[in-house]
Amino acid sequence: MGASVKIKLPYSREGMTLHLDASLDYEILESAIQSMPKSEKSEDEIVLDAMAQPVGSKRLSELSVGKQKVVLICSDHTRPVPSRHIVPFMLREIREGNPQAEITLLIATGFHRATTREELVQKFGEEIVDREKIVIHDSRAMDDMVNLGTLPSGAPLLINRIAAQADLLVSEGFIETHFFAGFSGGRKSVLPGISSKVTVLGNHCSAFIDSPYSRTGILEHNPIHKDMIAASKMANLAYIVNVVIDSDKKVVHAVAGDADLAHAAGCRFLQQYCQVTPKKQADIAISTNGGYPLDQNMYQSVKGMTAAEAASKEDGILIMVSNCGDGHGGEGFYRALKECESPKALMEEILKVPQDETKPDQWEYQIQSRILIHHRVIYVMCEKYRRMAQEMGFETASDVDEALATALREKGKKAHIAIIPDGVSVMVKKP
């Protein structure tokens, strides 16, 4: 073996090092966010500057004048949104416009589990958790929902009653590439964020997931995005503050203002940094889910795996470096993959499911099946759940070096290797 190159990959909180023979044919695909000129401004200053110059909107302090019930939609524990650098300033501006405003922080759990108090404290700090009124959305609590009409897809839009009855609805969030909605942020705070189970399932139906436009970085003609935009307008989402973060989860850019226009501006900014084109398609593609908190389970890790999928040849081997300390992350996701005859048979079954019969987790195992039909996948994950992953059709390895050695035995020393240090932060264009 020749000289070794060390590449630190995000993995849980501590990271994992890939030791690579320098003579191998490899390339590293990563977001140029890391190479952005470093701003002299602090994270707080970046956010405050955006709020002082809202896109297509008045300032939040002006919007809140005379508004009694104000609802601020906040991201949940599964999103690394630096809320400590956003929410205090939004609260301050709301109260500048109306000191008597009744403000509710509505946690946009979407289809996820409820956020714990400890997680809320990590996100906002003790002061906000102790002082502000916080409600955690539950998509399954149908009595808490209000029907706002029908979405373009034909699905009903049922959202949290607290948001539906707000005099002013605003949200915080962050923009990153998203594996079927194109980009996160903006309109996603309403759908799926504070929508009912029925609405989320309708939006994530098999026909929409199967669309070639429901991919990373694509908004135009994306049926999922189209429904989400309609939902945010029907819910009267009036104002957002969204940020772009680097691999250290630090704010490097912010947009504020009109929910649609500010989000679009943020997506344009991010795209110029996150789009990567490999020199050639890979025989072996290594990806991660960006480390904690995004690599807590296999369900979420499908996102980072789609980056490896996009960089790989048809029969390439994908190596997914994701801790998955919480296990599979979705009972339906786990059972569908464990109990299916084959990924291909599972896919055929999914595509027959009508929109109004979409099952929980269906979209995730649909995308996972798509990947497994065309690729051998090796999971580098915590020891506790490796057997479970094997039952679901994956191979496993104790570390990334072991996984790469396994892949090289099949593909040979001349294999082209694509290394994607953060699979959820890049938009991989096929070469």
C-alpha positions as a printed NumPy array, in Angstrom:
array([[  0.   ,   0.   ,   0.   ],
       [  1.261,   3.481,  -0.904],
       [  0.801,   6.745,   0.928],
       [ -2.447,   7.05 ,   2.838],
       [ -4.853,   9.967,   2.624],
       [ -7.053,  10.648,   5.657],
       [-10.551,  12.02 ,   5.049],
       [-12.706,  12.909,   8.053],
       [-16.361,  12.031,   7.489],
       [-19.309,  13.246,   9.595],
       [-20.589,  10.357,  11.71 ],
       [-22.74 ,  10.828,  14.809],
       [-21.15 ,  13.527,  16.986],
       [-17.547,  12.336,  16.766],
       [-16.897,  11.669,  13.05 ],
       [-15.106,   8.768,  11.32 ],
       [-11.848,   8.769,   9.362],
       [-11.487,   7.133,   5.955],
       [ -7.919,   5.949,   5.283],
       [ -7.455,   5.901,   1.53 ],
       [ -4.534,   4.632,  -0.549],
       [ -3.44 ,   7.75 ,  -2.448],
       [ -2.847,   5.678,  -5.597],
       [ -6.557,   4.878,  -5.939],
       [ -8.744,   6.687,  -8.493],
       [-10.947,   8.883,  -6.322],
       [-12.599,  12.287,  -6.214],
       [-14.242,  14.22 ,  -3.396],
       [-17.633,  15.8  ,  -4.065],
       [-18.533,  18.476,  -1.545],
       [-20.439,  21.699,  -1.276],
       [-18.477,  24.867,  -1.98 ],
       [-20.174,  26.427,   1.058],
       [-16.981,  25.513,   2.918],
       [-14.888,  27.602,   0.54 ],
       [-17.118,  30.67 ,   0.76 ],
       [-15.212,  33.782,   1.784],
       [-15.508,  33.972,   5.563],
       [-17.821,  36.753,   6.643],
       [-16.65 ,  39.154,   9.308],
       [-20.224,  39.206,  10.559],
       [-21.457,  36.944,  13.338],
       [-24.293,  34.468,  12.823],
       [-26.635,  36.861,  14.625],
       [-25.583,  39.756,  12.392],
       [-26.184,  37.72 ,   9.218],
       [-29.735,  36.929,  10.361],
       [-30.438,  40.505,  11.511],
       [-29.211,  41.914,   8.179],
       [-31.642,  39.637,   6.303],
       [-34.513,  40.639,   8.579],
       [-33.679,  44.316,   8.009],
       [-33.986,  43.801,   4.228],
       [-36.902,  41.397,   3.735],
       [-37.54 ,  40.022,   0.232],
       [-40.956,  41.014,  -1.164],
       [-42.354,  41.848,   2.267],
       [-42.579,  44.458,   4.994],
       [-40.459,  43.947,   8.098],
       [-41.818,  41.527,  10.668],
       [-42.307,  44.394,  13.155],
       [-44.631,  46.062,  10.636],
       [-46.507,  42.858,   9.803],
       [-47.23 ,  42.21 ,  13.487],
       [-48.905,  45.576,  14.129],
       [-52.448,  44.89 ,  15.333],
       [-51.995,  41.107,  15.115],
       [-53.072,  39.447,  18.345],
       [-52.59 ,  35.719,  17.696],
       [-49.141,  35.221,  16.206],
       [-47.866,  31.728,  15.447],
       [-44.19 ,  31.088,  14.788],
       [-43.615,  27.68 ,  13.178],
       [-40.287,  26.242,  14.353],
       [-38.37 ,  23.218,  13.107],
       [-38.158,  20.074,  15.228],
       [-35.323,  17.987,  16.67 ],
       [-34.52 ,  16.249,  13.358],
       [-33.329,  19.48 ,  11.715],
       [-30.028,  21.21 ,  12.559],
       [-31.637,  24.648,  12.338],
       [-29.652,  27.12 ,  14.485],
       [-32.847,  28.416,  16.091],
       [-30.941,  30.245,  18.844],
       [-29.736,  32.651,  16.159],
       [-33.194,  33.142,  14.608],
       [-36.114,  32.789,  17.008],
       [-35.075,  35.418,  19.616],
       [-34.871,  38.077,  16.88 ],
       [-38.22 ,  37.064,  15.384],
       [-39.842,  37.245,  18.816],
       [-38.289,  40.644,  19.427],
       [-39.566,  42.048,  16.122],
       [-43.064,  40.645,  16.635],
       [-43.231,  42.354,  20.042],
       [-41.868,  45.601,  18.6  ],
       [-44.947,  45.676,  16.37 ],
       [-47.331,  44.485,  19.078],
       [-46.043,  44.157,  22.653],
       [-49.313,  42.434,  23.644],
       [-49.19 ,  39.772,  20.913],
       [-50.087,  36.241,  22.042],
       [-47.214,  34.263,  20.515],
       [-47.187,  30.485,  20.128],
       [-44.126,  28.554,  18.992],
       [-45.581,  25.634,  17.006],
       [-43.046,  22.823,  16.558],
       [-43.28 ,  21.449,  13.017],
       [-42.834,  17.742,  13.646],
       [-44.418,  16.773,  10.331],
       [-44.592,  12.996,  10.504],
       [-41.856,  12.655,  13.149],
       [-42.144,  11.788,  16.831],
       [-42.764,  14.527,  19.391],
       [-39.781,  16.676,  20.347],
       [-38.709,  16.265,  23.996],
       [-38.169,  19.119,  26.456],
       [-34.44 ,  18.36 ,  26.484],
       [-34.333,  18.689,  22.7  ],
       [-36.265,  21.956,  22.882],
       [-33.727,  23.312,  25.371],
       [-30.859,  22.26 ,  23.096],
       [-32.58 ,  24.07 ,  20.261],
       [-33.808,  27.291,  21.878],
       [-32.125,  27.509,  25.279],
       [-33.748,  27.357,  28.739],
       [-35.022,  30.934,  28.693],
       [-37.253,  30.56 ,  25.635],
       [-38.483,  27.097,  26.677],
       [-39.423,  28.378,  30.145],
       [-40.9  ,  31.718,  29.024],
       [-42.683,  31.131,  25.706],
       [-45.803,  29.133,  24.913],
       [-44.691,  26.07 ,  22.942],
       [-47.031,  23.567,  21.277],
       [-45.775,  20.406,  19.586],
       [-47.706,  19.504,  16.446],
       [-49.128,  15.988,  16.203],
       [-50.079,  15.038,  12.651],
       [-52.227,  12.159,  13.913],
       [-54.421,  14.281,  16.218],
       [-57.218,  14.854,  13.702],
       [-59.366,  16.803,  16.183],
       [-56.618,  19.454,  16.239],
       [-56.849,  20.028,  12.469],
       [-58.751,  22.483,  10.27 ],
       [-59.572,  21.754,   6.616],
       [-58.459,  24.652,   4.381],
       [-59.556,  23.119,   1.077],
       [-58.09 ,  20.959,  -1.684],
       [-54.508,  21.016,  -2.933],
       [-53.596,  20.862,  -6.66 ],
       [-52.926,  17.139,  -6.232],
       [-56.471,  16.56 ,  -5.057],
       [-55.429,  15.872,  -1.47 ],
       [-57.178,  17.812,   1.316],
       [-55.141,  20.42 ,   3.213],
       [-55.707,  19.904,   6.931],
       [-53.39 ,  21.921,   9.166],
       [-52.963,  22.523,  12.881],
       [-55.866,  24.558,  14.252],
       [-53.513,  26.931,  16.102],
       [-51.898,  27.932,  12.798],
       [-55.218,  28.106,  10.955],
       [-56.607,  30.532,  13.538],
       [-53.524,  32.778,  13.651],
       [-53.785,  36.451,  12.778],
       [-50.182,  36.217,  11.601],
       [-48.385,  32.991,  10.613],
       [-44.589,  33.067,  10.242],
       [-41.817,  30.471,  10.296],
       [-38.123,  29.84 ,  10.763],
       [-36.057,  27.164,   9.053],
       [-33.036,  26.347,   6.954],
       [-32.476,  25.633,   3.293],
       [-30.594,  22.559,   2.156],
       [-31.013,  20.249,  -0.792],
       [-33.865,  17.795,  -0.336],
       [-34.042,  14.401,  -1.995],
       [-37.603,  14.705,  -3.297],
       [-38.864,  18.21 ,  -2.47 ],
       [-35.896,  19.797,  -4.27 ],
       [-34.914,  21.985,  -1.321],
       [-35.961,  22.147,   2.317],
       [-37.193,  25.29 ,   4.033],
       [-39.858,  27.848,   3.193],
       [-43.154,  26.169,   2.363],
       [-42.121,  22.894,   4.036],
       [-42.845,  24.414,   7.45 ],
       [-46.561,  24.126,   6.549],
       [-46.489,  20.915,   4.479],
       [-45.431,  18.572,   5.954],
       [-44.45 ,  20.608,   9.054],
       [-47.85 ,  21.365,  10.614],
       [-50.124,  19.325,   8.35 ],
       [-52.251,  16.322,   9.206],
       [-51.295,  12.745,   8.52 ],
       [-53.852,  12.657,   5.669],
       [-52.289,  15.667,   3.938],
       [-48.706,  14.462,   4.325],
       [-49.568,  11.028,   2.941],
       [-51.368,  12.571,  -0.04 ],
       [-48.387,  14.813,  -0.82 ],
       [-45.902,  11.936,  -0.542],
       [-47.863,   9.528,  -2.779],
       [-46.094,   6.958,  -4.968],
       [-46.859,   8.739,  -8.264],
       [-45.281,  11.983,  -6.997],
       [-42.217,  10.222,  -5.56 ],
       [-41.832,   8.364,  -8.862],
       [-41.739,  11.627, -10.854],
       [-38.329,  12.342, -12.431],
       [-38.752,  15.932, -11.183],
       [-39.044,  14.851,  -7.538],
       [-35.305,  14.915,  -7.051],
       [-32.586,  16.828,  -5.256],
       [-32.379,  20.492,  -6.252],
       [-35.35 ,  20.421,  -8.645],
       [-38.318,  22.749,  -8.027],
       [-39.67 ,  23.342, -11.535],
       [-42.328,  20.755, -12.519],
       [-41.856,  19.049,  -9.124],
       [-45.383,  17.919,  -8.098],
       [-44.437,  17.674,  -4.412],
       [-43.119,  21.258,  -4.366],
       [-46.206,  22.48 ,  -6.226],
       [-48.5  ,  21.103,  -3.506],
       [-46.269,  22.534,  -0.76 ],
       [-46.343,  26.028,  -2.294],
       [-50.137,  25.858,  -2.547],
       [-50.357,  24.754,   1.098],
       [-48.253,  27.67 ,   2.347],
       [-50.409,  30.147,   0.409],
       [-53.685,  28.587,   1.598],
       [-52.397,  28.684,   5.193],
       [-51.399,  32.356,   4.746],
       [-47.763,  31.826,   5.705],
       [-46.837,  35.507,   5.623],
       [-43.143,  35.684,   6.45 ],
       [-40.102,  33.431,   6.899],
       [-36.54 ,  33.612,   8.138],
       [-34.467,  30.833,   6.552],
       [-30.731,  30.285,   6.823],
       [-28.035,  28.398,   4.939],
       [-25.525,  26.607,   7.177],
       [-22.06 ,  25.124,   6.681],
       [-20.805,  21.71 ,   7.789],
       [-20.247,  23.042,  11.307],
       [-23.958,  23.99 ,  11.372],
       [-22.995,  27.698,  11.424],
       [-25.092,  30.34 ,   9.654],
       [-23.366,  31.571,   6.485],
       [-26.331,  33.19 ,   4.73 ],
       [-29.889,  34.191,   5.587],
       [-33.043,  35.281,   3.78 ],
       [-36.178,  36.819,   5.236],
       [-39.509,  38.044,   3.9  ],
       [-42.242,  36.633,   1.666],
       [-42.55 ,  32.861,   2.138],
       [-42.266,  32.115,  -1.589],
       [-39.924,  34.865,  -2.809],
       [-37.453,  34.753,   0.089],
       [-37.259,  30.965,  -0.105],
       [-36.641,  31.072,  -3.87 ],
       [-33.838,  33.606,  -3.306],
       [-32.285,  31.331,  -0.681],
       [-32.468,  28.321,  -3.021],
       [-30.746,  30.272,  -5.812],
       [-27.966,  31.258,  -3.427],
       [-27.45 ,  27.705,  -2.192],
       [-27.548,  26.096,  -5.633],
       [-24.487,  27.998,  -6.836],
       [-22.497,  26.383,  -4.024],
       [-24.038,  22.936,  -3.576],
       [-24.196,  21.662,  -7.167],
       [-21.383,  19.229,  -7.982],
       [-20.634,  17.275, -11.157],
       [-18.411,  14.175, -10.91 ],
       [-15.618,  13.682, -13.462],
       [-17.21 ,  10.323, -14.266],
       [-19.722,   7.911, -12.801],
       [-18.415,   6.006,  -9.813],
       [-17.925,   2.275,  -9.353],
       [-17.989,   2.919,  -5.6  ],
       [-19.721,   5.9  ,  -3.975],
       [-19.283,   6.734,  -0.284],
       [-21.789,   9.082,   1.357],
       [-22.904,  10.238,   4.814],
       [-25.987,  11.896,   6.264],
       [-23.988,  14.812,   7.617],
       [-23.518,  13.394,  11.103],
       [-25.687,  14.205,  14.123],
       [-28.595,  15.027,  14.271],
       [-29.396,  13.829,  10.742],
       [-27.814,  10.365,  10.998],
       [-29.818,   9.12 ,  13.971],
       [-31.753,   6.497,  11.976],
       [-31.936,   4.608,   8.681],
       [-35.148,   6.338,   7.609],
       [-33.448,   9.746,   7.519],
       [-30.282,   8.26 ,   5.995],
       [-32.036,   7.514,   2.709],
       [-31.43 ,  11.219,   1.938],
       [-27.65 ,  10.996,   1.968],
       [-27.795,   7.713,   0.088],
       [-29.506,   9.402,  -2.88 ],
       [-26.363,  11.531,  -3.37 ],
       [-24.31 ,   8.347,  -3.748],
       [-26.988,   6.974,  -6.081],
       [-26.731,  10.042,  -8.333],
       [-22.915,   9.796,  -8.46 ],
       [-22.797,   6.08 ,  -9.197],
       [-22.894,   3.781, -12.196],
       [-25.941,   1.558, -12.637],
       [-24.359,  -1.355, -10.745],
       [-22.108,   0.689,  -8.466],
       [-21.59 ,  -0.171,  -4.815],
       [-22.87 ,   2.436,  -2.375],
       [-21.309,   2.821,   1.077],
       [-23.507,   4.693,   3.571],
       [-21.701,   6.037,   6.63 ],
       [-24.447,   6.788,   9.138],
       [-24.536,   5.908,  12.843],
       [-28.281,   5.09 ,  13.077],
       [-28.152,   4.861,  16.884],
       [-31.969,   5.128,  17.035],
       [-32.416,   2.164,  14.675],
       [-34.668,   2.069,  11.625],
       [-36.647,   5.252,  12.375],
       [-39.979,   4.001,  11.048],
       [-41.842,   0.741,  11.669],
       [-43.477,   0.75 ,   8.218],
       [-40.1  ,   1.459,   6.593],
       [-38.486,  -1.42 ,   8.496],
       [-41.217,  -3.986,   7.871],
       [-41.625,  -3.2  ,   4.174],
       [-37.931,  -3.819,   3.479],
       [-37.596,  -6.769,   5.837],
       [-40.69 ,  -8.616,   4.639],
       [-40.577,  -7.976,   0.879],
       [-39.75 , -10.697,  -1.613],
       [-37.282,  -8.326,  -3.319],
       [-36.826,  -4.547,  -3.75 ],
       [-38.205,  -4.861,  -7.287],
       [-41.332,  -6.684,  -6.103],
       [-41.785,  -4.077,  -3.377],
       [-41.533,  -1.261,  -5.912],
       [-44.166,  -2.859,  -8.156],
       [-46.48 ,  -3.1  ,  -5.157],
       [-45.896,   0.534,  -4.114],
       [-46.617,   1.96 ,  -7.568],
       [-50.089,   0.395,  -7.469],
       [-51.065,   2.251,  -4.271],
       [-53.609,   5.083,  -4.937],
       [-52.87 ,   8.563,  -3.554],
       [-55.53 ,   8.403,  -0.841],
       [-54.22 ,   5.026,   0.358],
       [-50.576,   6.08 ,   0.77 ],
       [-49.064,   4.289,   3.781],
       [-46.873,   5.864,   6.469],
       [-43.171,   5.711,   5.512],
       [-44.105,   4.536,   1.985],
       [-42.125,   7.317,   0.264],
       [-38.978,   6.43 ,   2.182],
       [-39.055,   2.738,   1.387],
       [-40.042,   3.577,  -2.205],
       [-36.834,   5.588,  -2.67 ],
       [-34.839,   2.995,  -0.722],
       [-36.218,   0.249,  -2.996],
       [-35.269,   2.279,  -6.075],
       [-31.705,   2.395,  -4.808],
       [-31.541,  -1.285,  -3.835],
       [-32.895,  -2.392,  -7.228],
       [-29.821,  -0.909,  -8.91 ],
       [-27.108,  -0.981,  -6.234],
       [-25.427,  -3.098,  -3.612],
       [-25.452,  -1.05 ,  -0.394],
       [-23.001,  -1.424,   2.514],
       [-24.027,   0.345,   5.743],
       [-21.371,   1.605,   8.136],
       [-23.41 ,   1.966,  11.307],
       [-23.52 ,   1.314,  15.049],
       [-23.088,  -2.328,  16.027],
       [-26.435,  -2.466,  17.858],
       [-28.552,  -2.365,  14.676],
       [-26.345,  -4.098,  12.075],
       [-28.286,  -7.35 ,  12.224],
       [-31.527,  -5.426,  11.721],
       [-30.034,  -3.686,   8.672],
       [-29.022,  -7.059,   7.238],
       [-32.618,  -8.269,   7.659],
       [-33.678,  -5.249,   5.567],
       [-31.399,  -6.188,   2.659],
       [-28.221,  -4.268,   3.428],
       [-24.694,  -5.421,   3.987],
       [-22.923,  -3.894,   6.976],
       [-19.406,  -3.007,   8.062],
       [-17.872,  -1.855,  11.345],
       [-16.102,   1.118,   9.751],
       [-15.681,   2.818,   6.385],
       [-12.237,   1.306,   5.752],
       [-13.678,  -2.202,   6.042],
       [-16.571,  -1.293,   3.737],
       [-14.251,   0.16 ,   1.105],
       [-11.992,  -2.898,   1.235],
       [-15.065,  -5.092,   0.617],
       [-16.16 ,  -2.927,  -2.334],
       [-12.668,  -2.87 ,  -3.858],
       [-12.486,  -6.675,  -3.778],
       [-15.476,  -6.729,  -6.131],
       [-14.744,  -3.644,  -8.248],
       [-10.949,  -3.904,  -8.394],
       [ -8.132,  -1.479,  -7.63 ],
       [ -8.883,   0.591, -10.74 ],
       [-12.415,   1.386,  -9.601],
       [-13.426,   5.046,  -9.623],
       [-14.447,   6.14 ,  -6.122],
       [-16.68 ,   9.12 ,  -5.363],
       [-16.443,  10.366,  -1.779],
       [-19.316,  12.591,  -0.646],
       [-18.496,  13.852,   2.862],
       [-21.995,  15.24 ,   3.381],
       [-24.655,  13.633,   1.208],
       [-27.466,  15.931,   2.34 ],
       [-25.606,  19.138,   1.456],
       [-24.897,  18.508,  -2.222],
       [-26.826,  18.316,  -5.466],
       [-25.036,  15.734,  -7.622],
       [-25.496,  16.191, -11.37 ],
       [-24.885,  13.138, -13.485],
       [-21.645,  13.534, -15.516]])
